[in-house]
Amino acid sequence: MDYTTDYPRLAERLAARGIDVDAVKEKLKAQHIETPSWGYGNSGTRFQVFAWPGAARNIHEKLADAGYIHRLTGVAPTVAIHIPWDKVDDYQALSDYARECGVAIGAVNPNLFQEQDYKLGSITHPNPAVREEALAHLIECCEIMEKTGSKLLSLWFADGTNYAGQDDIRERKHRMEEALKETYKHLPDGARMLIEYKFFEPAFYHTDLADWGMAYATALKCGERAQVLVDTGHHAQGTNIAHIVAFLLDEGRLGGFHFNARKYADDDLIVGSTNPLELFEIFHELVSAGDRAKDVAYMIDQCFNIESKLEGMLQSVINCQTAYAKALIVDRKTLRERQQEGDVMGAHRTLLEAFETDVRPLLAQVRTEMGVPADPFEYLRSDSYAKRIAEERGVGLVGAGGFQ
Ligand code: PSV
Ligand code: MN
């Protein structure tokens, strides 16, 4: 549906609330959401992988699909890669191909969870030879960053233990710090290292980097260019993620996000699909932090198991745009006044006013001005791209994100 005809009325209402609508539109046009290569391939749960017709089978097809999502939205110009899932011989050629597709290579994600050797961990493994192997992979990823021009090394470790007493927790902490300090030295100029945490899975007794505090403390030991990556799925039920975001922003250590939604834990569902208020709260903190949030990297980390990869990815980008648009139209002047007066409900309702505003006309207007479809989802459904790739690529499970 094209909502642009409703835009003038909305713009008038926002202006009456003291919102600078032109400034909001500029910010929305400059939004940057990175999509993950692994979201374009087939993936599944530990029970089954269901093949989707036309799902990307290799990094080239993933980049082509990412380029398509960028053409439809105008705000998804980079693609995160996972090594070795996306390993190639010639990274210069890969970067050139990405450019032909209209995108660039974004964060490089080392994969330290799929080798047999990593059963007891990677950089925290009790055996120094395995730790060496894992460190070599991290350094290899820094070299790939150099070749692709990537400025982000995005780190997540499956390392941990399953049973009390299985290994020495403090010793593992030291092994982690040692490896990350060494990796830090190999970062290309101007690049950052983002340290992700997760409180469980695949380890269930303890995870070496279980929460934001551990990731933060580790980042401090590495250096200024080491920051925390918040994956929205990696928290216990009830955790206030917006609070973590605000705290890390204030400390200058919020590096980026992995967006997804979860009902239970790390379900990798479409961001904003289970708790749009939470996503809005996060964006509200980001907008409130102003310039402190300027380098934050917004990445999607999702897999689409039963739905169309392209539709799932597109909806994810749209949901991020919606949450950001709502955060941008918060009447911050009134909010501040009410906060200082101790007006609890007044302040809360100021936020709700923005959250409950239908921003579809604003986004449709922004898209039209950007020269992309006013309703990208409808466009995708009426376009021939999905049909064409389904015919060309067929139904196969090969080349997925490594979950088969
Ligand atoms: C782990 O659950 C994670 O969130 C990490 O970011 C991985 O790189 C990604 O998912 C894909 O497995
Ligand atoms: Mn993640």
Coordinates of C-alpha atoms and ligand atoms in Angstrom, one line a residue:
M1 CA 0.0 0.0 0.0
D2 CA 1.3 3.5 -0.9
Y3 CA 0.8 5.8 2.1
T4 CA 2.4 8.9 0.6
T5 CA -1.0 10.6 0.2
D6 CA -1.3 10.6 4.0
Y7 CA 2.0 12.2 4.5
P8 CA 1.0 15.9 4.4
R9 CA -1.4 15.4 7.3
L10 CA 1.2 13.5 9.4
A11 CA 3.9 16.1 8.6
E12 CA 1.5 18.8 9.8
R13 CA 0.8 17.0 13.1
L14 CA 4.5 16.4 13.7
A15 CA 5.4 20.0 13.0
A16 CA 2.7 21.0 15.5
R17 CA 4.5 18.8 18.1
G18 CA 7.6 20.8 17.4
I19 CA 9.3 18.1 15.3
D20 CA 11.6 19.2 12.5
V21 CA 10.2 16.9 9.9
D22 CA 12.8 17.7 7.2
A23 CA 15.6 16.8 9.7
V24 CA 13.8 13.5 10.5
K25 CA 13.5 12.7 6.8
E26 CA 17.3 13.3 6.3
K27 CA 18.1 11.0 9.2
L28 CA 15.9 8.3 7.8
K29 CA 17.5 8.6 4.4
A30 CA 21.0 8.2 6.0
Q31 CA 20.0 5.1 8.0
H32 CA 22.3 2.1 7.4
I33 CA 21.3 -1.4 8.2
E34 CA 23.7 -4.2 7.3
T35 CA 22.3 -7.5 6.2
P36 CA 24.0 -10.8 6.9
S37 CA 25.2 -13.1 4.1
W38 CA 23.9 -16.1 6.1
G39 CA 20.4 -14.8 6.1
Y40 CA 20.1 -15.4 2.3
G41 CA 21.0 -19.1 2.4
N42 CA 19.0 -22.0 3.6
S43 CA 19.1 -22.5 7.4
G44 CA 17.2 -24.3 10.0
T45 CA 17.0 -25.6 13.5
R46 CA 18.7 -28.7 14.8
F47 CA 15.6 -30.6 13.8
Q48 CA 15.4 -29.8 10.1
V49 CA 16.5 -27.5 7.3
F50 CA 13.7 -26.6 4.9
A51 CA 14.9 -25.6 1.5
W52 CA 13.5 -22.4 0.0
P53 CA 13.3 -22.2 -3.8
G54 CA 15.9 -19.8 -5.0
A55 CA 17.8 -19.5 -1.6
A56 CA 21.3 -18.3 -2.2
R57 CA 23.8 -21.2 -2.5
N58 CA 27.1 -19.3 -2.3
I59 CA 28.5 -15.9 -1.4
H60 CA 28.0 -14.5 -4.9
E61 CA 24.3 -15.3 -4.8
K62 CA 24.1 -13.9 -1.3
L63 CA 25.6 -10.6 -2.5
A64 CA 23.3 -10.4 -5.4
D65 CA 20.3 -10.9 -3.1
A66 CA 21.7 -8.3 -0.7
G67 CA 22.0 -5.9 -3.6
Y68 CA 18.4 -6.5 -4.4
I69 CA 17.3 -5.7 -0.8
H70 CA 19.4 -2.5 -1.0
R71 CA 17.8 -1.5 -4.3
L72 CA 14.3 -1.9 -2.7
T73 CA 15.1 0.0 0.5
G74 CA 18.1 2.3 -0.2
V75 CA 19.3 1.7 3.4
A76 CA 21.1 -1.7 3.3
P77 CA 24.3 -0.9 1.5
T78 CA 26.6 -3.4 3.2
V79 CA 26.7 -7.2 3.8
A80 CA 28.3 -9.0 6.8
I81 CA 30.3 -12.1 5.8
H82 CA 31.0 -15.2 7.9
I83 CA 34.4 -17.0 7.4
P84 CA 34.8 -19.8 6.3
W85 CA 31.1 -20.0 5.1
D86 CA 31.9 -17.2 2.6
K87 CA 35.5 -18.0 2.0
V88 CA 36.9 -17.3 -1.5
D89 CA 40.4 -17.3 -3.0
D90 CA 40.2 -13.7 -4.2
Y91 CA 38.8 -11.2 -1.8
Q92 CA 39.6 -8.3 -4.2
A93 CA 37.4 -9.9 -6.8
L94 CA 34.7 -10.6 -4.2
S95 CA 34.7 -6.9 -3.2
D96 CA 34.5 -5.9 -6.9
Y97 CA 31.6 -8.3 -7.4
A98 CA 29.8 -6.8 -4.3
R99 CA 30.2 -3.4 -5.8
E100 CA 28.7 -4.6 -9.1
C101 CA 25.7 -5.8 -7.0
G102 CA 25.4 -2.3 -5.5
V103 CA 26.7 -3.2 -2.0
A104 CA 30.0 -3.4 -0.1
I105 CA 31.5 -6.0 2.3
G106 CA 30.7 -5.0 5.9
A107 CA 31.7 -6.8 9.1
V108 CA 33.9 -9.9 8.9
N109 CA 32.6 -12.6 11.3
P110 CA 35.2 -15.3 12.1
N111 CA 33.6 -18.7 12.7
L112 CA 35.1 -20.5 15.6
F113 CA 32.4 -23.0 16.4
Q114 CA 32.3 -25.6 13.6
E115 CA 35.6 -27.4 13.6
Q116 CA 35.8 -30.7 15.4
D117 CA 38.8 -29.3 17.2
Y118 CA 36.6 -26.7 18.9
K119 CA 34.5 -29.2 20.9
L120 CA 35.9 -27.8 24.2
G121 CA 36.3 -24.2 23.0
S122 CA 38.4 -22.2 20.6
I123 CA 40.6 -19.5 22.0
T124 CA 39.8 -20.7 25.5
H125 CA 40.4 -24.4 24.8
P126 CA 42.5 -26.2 27.3
N127 CA 44.9 -27.3 24.6
P128 CA 47.3 -24.6 23.5
A129 CA 47.6 -26.1 20.0
V130 CA 43.8 -25.6 19.5
R131 CA 44.1 -22.0 20.8
E132 CA 46.8 -21.3 18.3
E133 CA 44.6 -22.6 15.5
A134 CA 41.8 -20.4 16.6
L135 CA 44.0 -17.4 16.9
A136 CA 45.4 -18.0 13.4
H137 CA 41.8 -17.9 12.1
L138 CA 41.1 -14.6 13.9
I139 CA 44.3 -13.1 12.3
E140 CA 43.2 -14.5 8.9
C141 CA 40.0 -12.6 9.3
C142 CA 41.9 -9.4 10.0
E143 CA 43.7 -10.0 6.7
I144 CA 40.4 -10.5 4.9
M145 CA 39.3 -7.2 6.4
E146 CA 42.4 -5.5 4.9
K147 CA 41.6 -7.0 1.5
T148 CA 37.9 -6.2 1.5
G149 CA 38.2 -2.8 3.1
S150 CA 36.0 -4.0 6.1
K151 CA 36.3 -1.9 9.2
L152 CA 34.6 -4.3 11.6
L153 CA 35.7 -7.5 13.1
S154 CA 32.6 -9.1 14.7
L155 CA 33.4 -11.7 17.3
W156 CA 31.3 -14.3 18.9
F157 CA 32.6 -17.3 20.7
A158 CA 30.7 -20.5 21.4
D159 CA 33.3 -21.2 24.1
G160 CA 32.2 -22.4 27.5
T161 CA 31.6 -25.5 29.5
N162 CA 28.7 -27.9 30.1
Y163 CA 29.6 -29.1 33.6
A164 CA 30.8 -27.6 36.8
G165 CA 34.5 -28.4 37.2
Q166 CA 34.9 -29.2 33.5
D167 CA 37.6 -26.5 33.2
D168 CA 39.1 -23.7 35.2
I169 CA 36.8 -20.6 34.5
R170 CA 39.4 -18.0 35.5
E171 CA 42.1 -19.6 33.4
R172 CA 39.7 -19.6 30.4
K173 CA 39.1 -15.9 31.1
H174 CA 42.8 -15.3 30.8
R175 CA 43.1 -17.3 27.6
M176 CA 40.3 -15.3 26.1
E177 CA 41.9 -12.0 27.1
E178 CA 45.3 -13.1 25.7
A179 CA 43.9 -14.1 22.3
L180 CA 41.8 -11.0 21.9
K181 CA 44.6 -8.7 22.9
E182 CA 46.8 -10.4 20.2
T183 CA 44.0 -10.2 17.6
Y184 CA 43.6 -6.5 18.4
K185 CA 47.1 -5.9 17.2
H186 CA 46.2 -7.2 13.8
L187 CA 43.2 -5.0 13.2
P188 CA 43.6 -2.9 10.1
D189 CA 44.0 0.9 10.6
G190 CA 40.8 2.5 11.8
A191 CA 39.0 -0.8 12.2
R192 CA 37.1 -1.8 15.3
M193 CA 36.7 -5.1 17.1
L194 CA 33.2 -5.8 18.3
I195 CA 32.8 -8.4 21.1
E196 CA 29.5 -10.2 21.3
Y197 CA 28.2 -12.0 24.3
K198 CA 25.6 -14.7 24.9
F199 CA 24.6 -16.3 28.1
F200 CA 24.1 -19.8 26.9
E201 CA 24.3 -22.2 24.0
P202 CA 26.0 -24.3 22.8
A203 CA 27.6 -24.3 26.3
F204 CA 25.1 -24.6 29.1
Y205 CA 27.0 -24.5 32.4
H206 CA 29.0 -21.3 31.7
T207 CA 29.8 -19.3 28.6
D208 CA 33.1 -17.5 28.6
L209 CA 31.6 -14.2 27.5
A210 CA 28.1 -14.5 29.0
D211 CA 26.9 -11.0 29.2
W212 CA 27.6 -7.3 28.3
G213 CA 29.6 -6.7 31.5
M214 CA 32.1 -9.5 30.6
A215 CA 32.3 -8.3 27.0
Y216 CA 32.8 -4.7 28.2
A217 CA 35.5 -5.6 30.7
T218 CA 37.3 -7.6 28.0
A219 CA 37.0 -4.7 25.5
L220 CA 38.6 -2.3 28.1
K221 CA 41.6 -4.6 28.3
C222 CA 42.1 -4.7 24.5
G223 CA 42.0 -1.0 23.7
E224 CA 39.8 1.9 22.6
R225 CA 38.8 0.2 19.3
A226 CA 37.4 -2.8 21.1
Q227 CA 33.7 -2.4 21.8
V228 CA 30.6 -4.4 22.7
L229 CA 28.2 -5.9 20.3
V230 CA 24.6 -6.3 21.5
D231 CA 22.8 -9.2 19.9
T232 CA 19.1 -8.6 20.9
G233 CA 18.5 -12.3 21.1
H234 CA 21.2 -13.0 23.6
H235 CA 19.6 -12.0 26.9
A236 CA 17.6 -13.7 29.6
Q237 CA 13.9 -13.0 29.6
G238 CA 13.0 -9.7 31.1
T239 CA 16.5 -8.1 30.5
N240 CA 16.2 -4.4 29.8
I241 CA 18.3 -4.2 26.6
A242 CA 17.6 -0.4 26.2
H243 CA 19.3 0.1 29.6
I244 CA 22.4 -1.8 28.5
V245 CA 22.4 0.2 25.3
A246 CA 22.2 3.5 27.2
F247 CA 25.0 2.5 29.6
L248 CA 27.4 1.3 26.8
L249 CA 26.7 4.4 24.7
D250 CA 27.5 6.6 27.6
E251 CA 30.8 4.7 28.1
G252 CA 31.6 5.0 24.4
R253 CA 31.7 1.2 24.1
L254 CA 28.6 0.4 22.2
G255 CA 30.1 -1.0 18.9
G256 CA 27.0 -2.3 17.2
F257 CA 24.0 -4.6 17.1
H258 CA 22.9 -7.9 15.9
F259 CA 19.2 -7.4 15.4
N260 CA 16.7 -10.2 15.7
A261 CA 13.7 -11.0 17.9
R262 CA 13.2 -13.8 20.3
K263 CA 10.2 -15.2 22.2
Y264 CA 12.3 -17.6 24.3
A265 CA 16.0 -17.0 23.6
D266 CA 18.1 -16.5 20.4
D267 CA 15.2 -17.6 18.2
D268 CA 16.6 -15.5 15.3
L269 CA 13.1 -14.3 14.4
I270 CA 12.5 -11.2 12.4
V271 CA 13.6 -8.1 14.4
G272 CA 10.6 -6.2 15.8
S273 CA 8.2 -9.1 15.3
T274 CA 7.8 -10.2 18.9
N275 CA 8.4 -7.0 20.8
P276 CA 8.3 -3.8 18.8
L277 CA 8.2 -1.7 21.9
E278 CA 11.6 -3.1 23.0
L279 CA 13.1 -2.2 19.6
F280 CA 11.6 1.3 19.8
E281 CA 13.1 1.7 23.3
I282 CA 16.5 0.8 22.0
F283 CA 16.3 3.3 19.1
H284 CA 15.0 5.9 21.5
E285 CA 18.2 5.5 23.6
L286 CA 20.3 5.7 20.4
V287 CA 18.6 8.9 19.2
S288 CA 18.8 10.4 22.7
A289 CA 22.6 9.8 22.8
G290 CA 23.1 12.0 19.7
D291 CA 26.7 12.0 18.4
R292 CA 27.7 9.3 20.9
A293 CA 25.8 6.9 18.7
K294 CA 27.3 8.0 15.4
D295 CA 29.6 5.0 14.9
V296 CA 27.3 2.3 16.0
A297 CA 26.9 -0.5 13.4
Y298 CA 23.4 -1.8 12.9
M299 CA 23.5 -5.4 11.7
I300 CA 20.8 -7.9 11.3
D301 CA 21.7 -11.4 12.5
Q302 CA 18.8 -13.7 11.5
C303 CA 18.0 -16.8 9.7
F304 CA 14.7 -17.4 7.9
N305 CA 13.8 -21.0 8.4
I306 CA 10.2 -21.3 7.1
E307 CA 9.7 -18.0 5.3
S308 CA 11.1 -16.5 2.1
K309 CA 14.6 -15.3 2.7
L310 CA 14.1 -12.1 0.7
E311 CA 10.7 -11.3 2.3
G312 CA 12.1 -12.0 5.8
M313 CA 15.1 -9.8 5.2
L314 CA 13.1 -7.0 3.7
Q315 CA 10.6 -7.0 6.6
S316 CA 13.5 -6.9 9.0
V317 CA 14.9 -3.7 7.3
I318 CA 11.4 -2.2 7.3
N319 CA 11.0 -2.9 11.0
C320 CA 14.3 -1.2 11.8
Q321 CA 13.2 1.8 9.7
T322 CA 9.9 1.9 11.6
A323 CA 11.5 1.8 15.0
Y324 CA 14.0 4.5 14.1
A325 CA 11.3 6.7 12.6
K326 CA 9.2 6.5 15.8
A327 CA 12.3 7.2 17.9
L328 CA 13.1 10.3 15.8
I329 CA 9.6 11.8 16.3
V330 CA 9.8 11.7 20.1
D331 CA 9.0 15.2 21.5
R332 CA 12.3 15.3 23.5
K333 CA 11.7 18.8 24.8
T334 CA 8.4 17.9 26.4
L335 CA 9.9 14.6 27.6
R336 CA 12.7 16.4 29.4
E337 CA 10.4 18.9 31.0
R338 CA 8.2 16.1 32.3
Q339 CA 11.1 14.1 33.5
Q340 CA 12.4 17.0 35.5
E341 CA 9.0 17.7 36.9
G342 CA 8.8 14.1 38.1
D343 CA 5.7 13.7 35.9
V344 CA 5.9 9.9 35.6
M345 CA 2.9 9.2 33.4
G346 CA 3.3 12.5 31.5
A347 CA 6.9 11.5 30.5
H348 CA 5.9 7.9 29.7
R349 CA 3.0 9.0 27.6
T350 CA 5.3 11.4 25.6
L351 CA 7.2 8.3 24.6
L352 CA 4.1 6.4 23.8
E353 CA 2.8 9.2 21.7
A354 CA 5.7 8.6 19.3
F355 CA 5.5 4.8 19.5
E356 CA 1.8 4.8 18.7
T357 CA 2.2 7.2 15.7
D358 CA 1.6 5.5 12.4
V359 CA 4.9 6.4 10.6
R360 CA 4.0 4.5 7.4
P361 CA 3.2 7.8 5.5
L362 CA 6.5 9.3 6.6
L363 CA 8.5 6.3 5.5
A364 CA 6.6 6.1 2.2
Q365 CA 7.4 9.8 1.6
V366 CA 11.1 9.2 2.5
R367 CA 11.3 6.2 0.1
T368 CA 9.7 8.2 -2.7
E369 CA 12.2 11.0 -2.2
M370 CA 15.0 8.4 -2.2
G371 CA 13.7 6.9 -5.5
V372 CA 13.0 3.5 -4.1
P373 CA 9.5 1.8 -4.0
A374 CA 7.1 3.5 -1.6
D375 CA 6.0 0.0 -0.5
P376 CA 9.0 -2.2 -1.0
F377 CA 7.2 -5.3 0.2
E378 CA 4.5 -5.0 -2.3
Y379 CA 7.1 -4.2 -5.0
L380 CA 9.0 -7.4 -4.1
R381 CA 5.8 -9.5 -4.5
S382 CA 4.9 -8.0 -7.8
D383 CA 8.5 -8.1 -9.1
S384 CA 10.1 -11.0 -11.1
Y385 CA 13.4 -11.3 -9.1
A386 CA 12.2 -13.9 -6.6
K387 CA 10.6 -16.0 -9.4
R388 CA 13.7 -15.7 -11.6
I389 CA 16.1 -16.8 -8.9
A390 CA 13.8 -19.7 -7.9
E391 CA 13.9 -20.9 -11.6
E392 CA 17.7 -20.3 -12.0
R393 CA 18.8 -21.7 -8.6
G394 CA 16.2 -24.3 -7.9
V395 CA 15.5 -25.9 -4.6
G396 CA 18.7 -27.1 -2.9
L397 CA 20.3 -27.1 0.5
V398 CA 23.8 -26.4 -0.6
G399 CA 25.7 -23.3 0.4
A400 CA 23.6 -22.4 3.3
G401 CA 24.8 -20.7 6.4
G402 CA 26.4 -23.8 7.7
F403 CA 23.3 -25.1 9.6
Q404 CA 22.6 -28.2 7.5
Ligands
PSV1 C1 25.5 -16.8 17.7 O1 24.3 -17.2 18.2 C2 25.4 -15.6 16.7 O2 24.5 -14.6 17.3 C3 26.7 -15.0 16.4 O3 26.6 -13.7 16.1 C4 27.1 -15.8 15.1 O4 28.1 -15.2 14.4 C5 25.7 -15.8 14.4 O5 24.8 -16.1 15.5 C6 25.5 -16.8 13.3 O6 25.7 -18.1 13.8
MN2 MN 24.8 -12.5 16.8

